[in-house]
Coordinates of C-alpha atoms in Angstrom, one line a residue:
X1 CA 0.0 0.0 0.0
X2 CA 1.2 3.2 -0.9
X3 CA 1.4 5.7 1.8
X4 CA 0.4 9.4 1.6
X5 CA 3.4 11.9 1.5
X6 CA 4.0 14.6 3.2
X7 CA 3.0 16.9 0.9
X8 CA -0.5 15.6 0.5
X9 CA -0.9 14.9 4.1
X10 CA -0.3 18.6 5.0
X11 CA -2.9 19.6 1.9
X12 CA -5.5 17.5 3.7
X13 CA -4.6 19.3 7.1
X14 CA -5.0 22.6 5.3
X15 CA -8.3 21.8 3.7
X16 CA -10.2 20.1 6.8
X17 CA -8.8 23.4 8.1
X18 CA -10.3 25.6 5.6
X19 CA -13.4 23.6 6.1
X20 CA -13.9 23.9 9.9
X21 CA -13.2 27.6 9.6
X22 CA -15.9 28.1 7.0
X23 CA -18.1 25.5 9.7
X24 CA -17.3 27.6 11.7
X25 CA -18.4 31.1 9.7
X26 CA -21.3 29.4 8.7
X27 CA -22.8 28.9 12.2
X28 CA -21.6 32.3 13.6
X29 CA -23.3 33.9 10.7
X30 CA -26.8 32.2 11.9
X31 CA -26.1 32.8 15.5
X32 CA -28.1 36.0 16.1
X33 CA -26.1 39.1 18.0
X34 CA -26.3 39.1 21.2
X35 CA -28.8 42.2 21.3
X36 CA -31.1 39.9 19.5
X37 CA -30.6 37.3 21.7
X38 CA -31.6 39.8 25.0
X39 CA -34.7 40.6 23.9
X40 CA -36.2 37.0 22.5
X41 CA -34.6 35.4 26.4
X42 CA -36.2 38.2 28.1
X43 CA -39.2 38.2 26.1
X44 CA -39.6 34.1 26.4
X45 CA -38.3 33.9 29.8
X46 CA -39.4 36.8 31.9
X47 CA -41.8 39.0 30.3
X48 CA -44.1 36.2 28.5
X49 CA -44.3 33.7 31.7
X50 CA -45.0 37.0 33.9
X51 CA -48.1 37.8 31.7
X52 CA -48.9 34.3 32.1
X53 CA -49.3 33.8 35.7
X54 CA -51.1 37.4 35.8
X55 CA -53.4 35.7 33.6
X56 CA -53.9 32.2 35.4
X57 CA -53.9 33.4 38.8
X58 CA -56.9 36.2 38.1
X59 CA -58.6 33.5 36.6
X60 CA -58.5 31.3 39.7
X61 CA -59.4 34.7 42.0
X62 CA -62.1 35.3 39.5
X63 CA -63.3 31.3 40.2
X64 CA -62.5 31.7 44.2
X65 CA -64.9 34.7 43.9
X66 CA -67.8 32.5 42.1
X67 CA -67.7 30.2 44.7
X68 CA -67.8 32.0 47.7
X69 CA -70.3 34.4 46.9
X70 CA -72.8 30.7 45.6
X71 CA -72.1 29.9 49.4
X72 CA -70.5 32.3 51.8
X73 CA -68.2 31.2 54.5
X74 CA -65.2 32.3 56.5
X75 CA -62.8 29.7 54.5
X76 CA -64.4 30.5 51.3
X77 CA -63.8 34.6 51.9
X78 CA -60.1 33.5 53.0
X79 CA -59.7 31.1 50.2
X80 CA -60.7 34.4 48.0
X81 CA -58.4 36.5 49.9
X82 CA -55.5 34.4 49.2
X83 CA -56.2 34.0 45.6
X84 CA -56.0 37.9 45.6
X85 CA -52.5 38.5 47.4
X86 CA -51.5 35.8 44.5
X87 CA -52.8 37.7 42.0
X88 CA -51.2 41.0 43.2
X89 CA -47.9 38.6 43.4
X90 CA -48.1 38.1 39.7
X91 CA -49.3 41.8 38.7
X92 CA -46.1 42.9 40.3
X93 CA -44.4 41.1 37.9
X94 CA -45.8 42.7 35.2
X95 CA -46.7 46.3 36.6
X96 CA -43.1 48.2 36.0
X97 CA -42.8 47.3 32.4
X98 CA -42.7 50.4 30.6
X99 CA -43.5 48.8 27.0
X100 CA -46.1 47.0 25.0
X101 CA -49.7 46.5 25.6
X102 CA -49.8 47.5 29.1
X103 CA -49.4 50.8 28.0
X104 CA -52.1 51.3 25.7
X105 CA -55.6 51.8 26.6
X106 CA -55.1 52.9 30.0
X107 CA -54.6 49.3 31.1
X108 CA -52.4 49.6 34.2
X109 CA -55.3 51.9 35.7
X110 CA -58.0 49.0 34.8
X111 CA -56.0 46.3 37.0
X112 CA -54.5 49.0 39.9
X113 CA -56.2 53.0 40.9
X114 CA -53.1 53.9 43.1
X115 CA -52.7 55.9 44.6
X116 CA -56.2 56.7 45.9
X117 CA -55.3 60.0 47.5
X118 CA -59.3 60.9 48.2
X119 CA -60.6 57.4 48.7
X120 CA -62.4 57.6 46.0
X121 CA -62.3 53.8 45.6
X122 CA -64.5 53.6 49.1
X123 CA -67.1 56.1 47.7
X124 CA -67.1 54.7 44.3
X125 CA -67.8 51.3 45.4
X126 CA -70.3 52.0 47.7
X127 CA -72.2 54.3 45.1
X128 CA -72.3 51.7 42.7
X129 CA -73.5 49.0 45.7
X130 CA -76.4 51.4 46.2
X131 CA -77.1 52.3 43.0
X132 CA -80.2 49.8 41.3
X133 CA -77.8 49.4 38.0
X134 CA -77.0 45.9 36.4
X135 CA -74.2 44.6 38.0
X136 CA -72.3 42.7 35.5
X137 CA -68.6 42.6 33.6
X138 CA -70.0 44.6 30.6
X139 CA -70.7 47.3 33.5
X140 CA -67.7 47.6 35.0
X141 CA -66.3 47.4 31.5
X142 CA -67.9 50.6 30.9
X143 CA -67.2 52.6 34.7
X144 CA -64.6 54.4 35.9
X145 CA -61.3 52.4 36.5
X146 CA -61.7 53.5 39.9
X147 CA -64.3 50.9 40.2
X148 CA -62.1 48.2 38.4
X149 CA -59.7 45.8 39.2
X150 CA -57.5 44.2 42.0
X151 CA -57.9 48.1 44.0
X152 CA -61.2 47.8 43.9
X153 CA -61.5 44.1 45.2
X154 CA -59.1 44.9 48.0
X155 CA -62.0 47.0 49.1
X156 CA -64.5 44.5 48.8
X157 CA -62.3 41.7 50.4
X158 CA -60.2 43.7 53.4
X159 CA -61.6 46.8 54.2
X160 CA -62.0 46.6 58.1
X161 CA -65.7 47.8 57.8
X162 CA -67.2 46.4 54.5
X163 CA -64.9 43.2 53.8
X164 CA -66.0 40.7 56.8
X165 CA -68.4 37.7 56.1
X166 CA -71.1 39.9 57.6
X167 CA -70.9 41.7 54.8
X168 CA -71.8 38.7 52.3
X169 CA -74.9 37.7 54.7
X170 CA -78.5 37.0 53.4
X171 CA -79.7 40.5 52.1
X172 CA -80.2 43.0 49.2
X173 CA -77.2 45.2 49.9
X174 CA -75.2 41.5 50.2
X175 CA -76.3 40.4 47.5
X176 CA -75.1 43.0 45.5
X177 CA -71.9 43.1 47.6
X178 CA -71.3 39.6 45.9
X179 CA -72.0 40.8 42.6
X180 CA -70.2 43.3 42.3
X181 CA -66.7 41.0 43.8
X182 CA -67.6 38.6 40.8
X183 CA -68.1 41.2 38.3
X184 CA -65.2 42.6 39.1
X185 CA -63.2 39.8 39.3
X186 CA -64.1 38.5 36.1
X187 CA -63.5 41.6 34.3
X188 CA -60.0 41.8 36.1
X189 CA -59.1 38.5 34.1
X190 CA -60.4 39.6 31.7
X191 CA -58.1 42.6 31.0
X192 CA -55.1 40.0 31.9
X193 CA -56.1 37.5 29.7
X194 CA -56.1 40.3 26.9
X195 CA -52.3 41.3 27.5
X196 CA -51.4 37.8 28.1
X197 CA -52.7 37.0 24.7
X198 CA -51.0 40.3 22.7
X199 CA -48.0 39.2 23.9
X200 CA -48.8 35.5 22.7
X201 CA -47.3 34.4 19.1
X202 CA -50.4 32.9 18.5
X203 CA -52.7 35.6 19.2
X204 CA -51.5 39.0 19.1
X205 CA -47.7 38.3 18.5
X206 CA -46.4 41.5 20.4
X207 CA -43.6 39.3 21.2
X208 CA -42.5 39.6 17.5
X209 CA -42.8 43.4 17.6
X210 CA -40.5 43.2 20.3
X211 CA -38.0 41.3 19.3
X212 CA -37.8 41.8 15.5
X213 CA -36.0 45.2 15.3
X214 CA -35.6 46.8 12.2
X215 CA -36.5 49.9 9.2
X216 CA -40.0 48.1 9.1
X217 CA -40.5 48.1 12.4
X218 CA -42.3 51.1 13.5
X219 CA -41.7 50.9 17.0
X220 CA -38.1 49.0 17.3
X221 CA -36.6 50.0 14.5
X222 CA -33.4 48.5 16.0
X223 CA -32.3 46.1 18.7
X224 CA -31.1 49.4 21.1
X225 CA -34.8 51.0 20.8
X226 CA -36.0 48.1 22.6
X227 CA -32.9 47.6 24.7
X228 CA -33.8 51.0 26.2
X229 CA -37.1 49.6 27.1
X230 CA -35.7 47.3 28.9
X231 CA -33.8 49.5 30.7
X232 CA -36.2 52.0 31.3
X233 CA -38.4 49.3 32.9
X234 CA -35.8 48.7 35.5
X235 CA -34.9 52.2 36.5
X236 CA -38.6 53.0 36.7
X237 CA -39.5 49.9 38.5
X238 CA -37.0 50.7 41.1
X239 CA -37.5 54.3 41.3
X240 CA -41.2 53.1 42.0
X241 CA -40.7 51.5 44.6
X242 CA -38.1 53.6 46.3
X243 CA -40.4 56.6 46.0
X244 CA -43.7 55.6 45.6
X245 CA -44.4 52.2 47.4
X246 CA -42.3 53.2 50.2
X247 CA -40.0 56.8 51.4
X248 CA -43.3 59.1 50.4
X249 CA -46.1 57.5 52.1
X250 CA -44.0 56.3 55.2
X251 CA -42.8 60.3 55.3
X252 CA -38.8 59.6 55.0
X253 CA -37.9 61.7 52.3
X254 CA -40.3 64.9 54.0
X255 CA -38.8 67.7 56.2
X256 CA -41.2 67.2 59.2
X257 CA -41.3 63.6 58.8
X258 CA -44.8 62.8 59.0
X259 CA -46.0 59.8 57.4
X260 CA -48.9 59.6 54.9
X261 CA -49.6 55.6 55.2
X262 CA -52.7 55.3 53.8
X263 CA -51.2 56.2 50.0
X264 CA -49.2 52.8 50.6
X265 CA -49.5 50.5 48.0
X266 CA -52.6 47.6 49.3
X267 CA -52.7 49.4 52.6
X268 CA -55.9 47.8 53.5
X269 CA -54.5 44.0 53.5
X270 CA -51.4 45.2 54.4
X271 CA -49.6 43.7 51.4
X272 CA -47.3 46.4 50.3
X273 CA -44.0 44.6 51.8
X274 CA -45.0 41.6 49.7
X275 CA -46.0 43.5 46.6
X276 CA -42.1 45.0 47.0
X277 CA -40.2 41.7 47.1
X278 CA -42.2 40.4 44.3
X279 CA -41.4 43.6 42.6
X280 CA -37.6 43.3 43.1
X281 CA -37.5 39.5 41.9
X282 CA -39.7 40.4 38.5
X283 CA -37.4 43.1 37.9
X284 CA -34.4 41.4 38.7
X285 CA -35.7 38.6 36.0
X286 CA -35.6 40.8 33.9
X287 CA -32.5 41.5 33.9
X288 CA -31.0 38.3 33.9
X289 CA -33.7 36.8 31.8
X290 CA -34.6 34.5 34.2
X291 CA -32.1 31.4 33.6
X292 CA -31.2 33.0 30.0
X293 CA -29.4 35.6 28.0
X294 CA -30.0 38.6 29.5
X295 CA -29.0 42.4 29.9
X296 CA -26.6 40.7 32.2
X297 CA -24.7 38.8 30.1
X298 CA -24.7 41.2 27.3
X299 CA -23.1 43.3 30.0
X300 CA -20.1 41.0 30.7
X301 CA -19.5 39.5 27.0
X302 CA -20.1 42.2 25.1
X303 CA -19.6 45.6 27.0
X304 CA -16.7 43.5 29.3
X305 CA -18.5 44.9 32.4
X306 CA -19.1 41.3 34.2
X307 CA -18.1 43.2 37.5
X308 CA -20.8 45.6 36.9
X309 CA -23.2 42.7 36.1
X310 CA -22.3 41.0 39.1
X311 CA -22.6 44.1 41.1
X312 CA -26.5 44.8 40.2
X313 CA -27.1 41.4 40.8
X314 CA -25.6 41.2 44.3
X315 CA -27.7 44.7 45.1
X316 CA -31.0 42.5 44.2
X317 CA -30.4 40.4 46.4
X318 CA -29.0 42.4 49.2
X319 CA -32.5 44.8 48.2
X320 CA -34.8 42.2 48.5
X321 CA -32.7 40.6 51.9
X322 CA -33.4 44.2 53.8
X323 CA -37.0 43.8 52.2
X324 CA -37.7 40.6 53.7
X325 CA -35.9 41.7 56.8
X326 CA -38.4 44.7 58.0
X327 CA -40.5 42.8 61.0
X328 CA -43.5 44.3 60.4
X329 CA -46.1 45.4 57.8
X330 CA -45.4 49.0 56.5
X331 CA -48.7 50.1 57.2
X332 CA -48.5 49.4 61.1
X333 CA -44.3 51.1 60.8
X334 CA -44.4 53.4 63.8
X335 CA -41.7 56.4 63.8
X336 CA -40.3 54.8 60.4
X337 CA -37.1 56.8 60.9
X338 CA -36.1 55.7 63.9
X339 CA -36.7 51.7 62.8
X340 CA -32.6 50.5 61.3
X341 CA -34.8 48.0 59.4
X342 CA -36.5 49.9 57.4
X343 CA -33.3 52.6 56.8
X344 CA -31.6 49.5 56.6
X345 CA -33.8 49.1 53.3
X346 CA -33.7 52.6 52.2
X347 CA -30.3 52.7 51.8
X348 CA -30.1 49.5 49.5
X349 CA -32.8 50.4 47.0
X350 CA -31.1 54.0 47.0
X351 CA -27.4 52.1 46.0
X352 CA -29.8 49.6 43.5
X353 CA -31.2 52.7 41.7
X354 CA -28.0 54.5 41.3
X355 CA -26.5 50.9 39.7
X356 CA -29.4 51.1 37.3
X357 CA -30.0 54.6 36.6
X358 CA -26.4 55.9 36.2
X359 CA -24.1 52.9 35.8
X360 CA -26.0 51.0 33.8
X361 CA -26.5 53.4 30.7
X362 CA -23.2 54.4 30.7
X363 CA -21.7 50.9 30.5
X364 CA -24.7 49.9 27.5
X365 CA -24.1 52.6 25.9
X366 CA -28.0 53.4 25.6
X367 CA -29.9 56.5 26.9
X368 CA -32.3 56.5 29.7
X369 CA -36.4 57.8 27.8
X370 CA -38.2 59.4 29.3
X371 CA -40.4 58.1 32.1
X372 CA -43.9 60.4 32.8
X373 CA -43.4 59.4 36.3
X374 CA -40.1 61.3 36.7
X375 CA -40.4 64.4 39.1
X376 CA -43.3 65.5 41.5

């Protein structure tokens, strides 16, 4: 047998060379950039399954609902309870995003009327309870959003006065007490269901708006358009919470101190420490993309900032550590200055929002839009 020589030994080196290099070329060229990548990872992995559970969890309040008001009793308005702190769990996860369908159409006010700074809900509801009008979802459909949603069935289902099983007993006023909580609670997944589905690629496919940039894309006419998104839904989100949810109404950003604790967020059940934490671990999936490619890893491979990305996710955690860590519910916070706890968690959200809102666009390279909520 006649063995290869050199010469054509080192040509078939060269050409399987030549041939895993074009391999090679060949599957870089499909891979799509990393910006690409962000948005369809955070898209799949965060924002989509966030929209879901909104959806599925105000469905089972909306079925908790039904079934107490067929039968009242203590464990059915506690099983109805519970479904509601689950469903404000989930619409945290989906409240701070400052893109897509939840933008349009006023659809954040139809699920949440926050603050209520003249407790309008109270009078509202209780008008409406009095009134002799048809008391079904096509109704609150048509009335004021102040009427709608989980604010209004935080009314119905913890107000100290109106939301005790007395409340649900054996007469007219009762009667339409229960009405109204299943009216309400339907239309509430209803409007959930709706964005769940315009995200959905097989309904309205807003997750293809999102993540296919380009000239014939209107709204994302490249990848940084809706990178900036992105971003601007984790500045706001933070800046939300810092402000909004928790140094304003608790009176520790005010010169005389004085607390304002009935504009907390879900004051009445006394949920606005939970609706924080869930807050910080949505927003913080969206940053990572849950288990995917996310804004961090475009940080550290492609803007070589993995010290950065490492940095925002260790404030997270240490955010949602001092959230956890505050003993009591923030509506029952006596003298909030003087408790380290909640100072404690004051000071980490403040480092968290200067990460995000300074560091963070400078090291992308993107711009911060503008946010309506910005300023007094």
């Amino acid at each position: 047998m006649k063995l290869p020589t050199l010469s054509t030994r080192k040509l078939k080196g060269t050409t399987q060379r030549l041939l895993l290099a074009v391999a090679m070329a060949s599957t870089a060229a499909c891979s799509p950039p990393p910006s690409e990548k962000v948005l369809v990872n955070t898209s799949k992995l965060a924002v989509l399954p966030a929209y879901e559970r909104f959806s599925h969890s105000s469905q089972a309040l909306a079925l908790a609902a039904d079934s107490f008001c067929s039968a009242p009793s203590s464990e059915g308005l506690d099983l109805t309870r519970t479904h509601w702190r689950t469903t404000v769990d989930s619409w945290s996860g989906v409240q701070n995003l400052q893109f897509g369908p939840l933008l349009i159409d006023n659809q954040a006010w139809k699920i949440q009327f926050w603050p209520d700074k003249k407790n309008l809900i109270a009078r509202k509801v209780e008008a409406l309870i009095r009134s002799d009008e048809d008391l079904s979802e096509k109704r609150i459909d048509d009335a004021s959003v102040v009427v709608q949603g989980l604010s209004s069935l935080e009314y119905l289902l913890f107000d100290h006065k109106v939301g005790s099983l007395n409340s649900y007993a054996n007469t007219d006023a009762s009667t339409r007490r229960c009405a109204l909580l299943v009216a309400v609670s339907g239309h509430l997944h209803g409007v959930a269901k709706g964005l769940y589905d315009a995200w959905r690629p097989e309904s309205g496919n807003y997750l293809q708006a999102f993540t296919k940039t380009g000239p014939d894309n209107a709204e994302y006419p490249d990848d940084n358009v809706a990178l900036a998104n992105l971003l601007d839904t984790l500045v706001a989100g933070v800046e939300l919470i810092k402000r909004d949810k928790f140094e304003r109404p608790l009176g520790l950003t005010s010169s005389d101190g004085q607390a304002q604790i009935y504009l907390l967020e879900w004051w009445r059940s006394q949920y606005s420490r939970e609706a924080i934490t869930a807050n910080l671990m949505a927003l913080k999936t969206v940053f990572t993309a849950a288990s995917g490619y996310g804004l961090d890893d475009y940080l550290s491979d492609v803007k070589q900032r993995s010290d950065l990305s490492a940095q925002i996710q260790q404030q997270f955690d240490s955010s949602l550590s001092a959230a956890n860590a505050i003993p009591n519910s923030l509506f029952s916070s006596a003298e909030p200055r003087k408790q380290a706890e909640l100072i404690a968690f004051q000071n980490e959200i403040t480092t968290l929002l200067s990460l995000l809102k300074s560091d963070l666009p400078t090291a992308l390279g993107i711009s911060l839009g503008f946010n309506a909520k910005d300023g007094d």
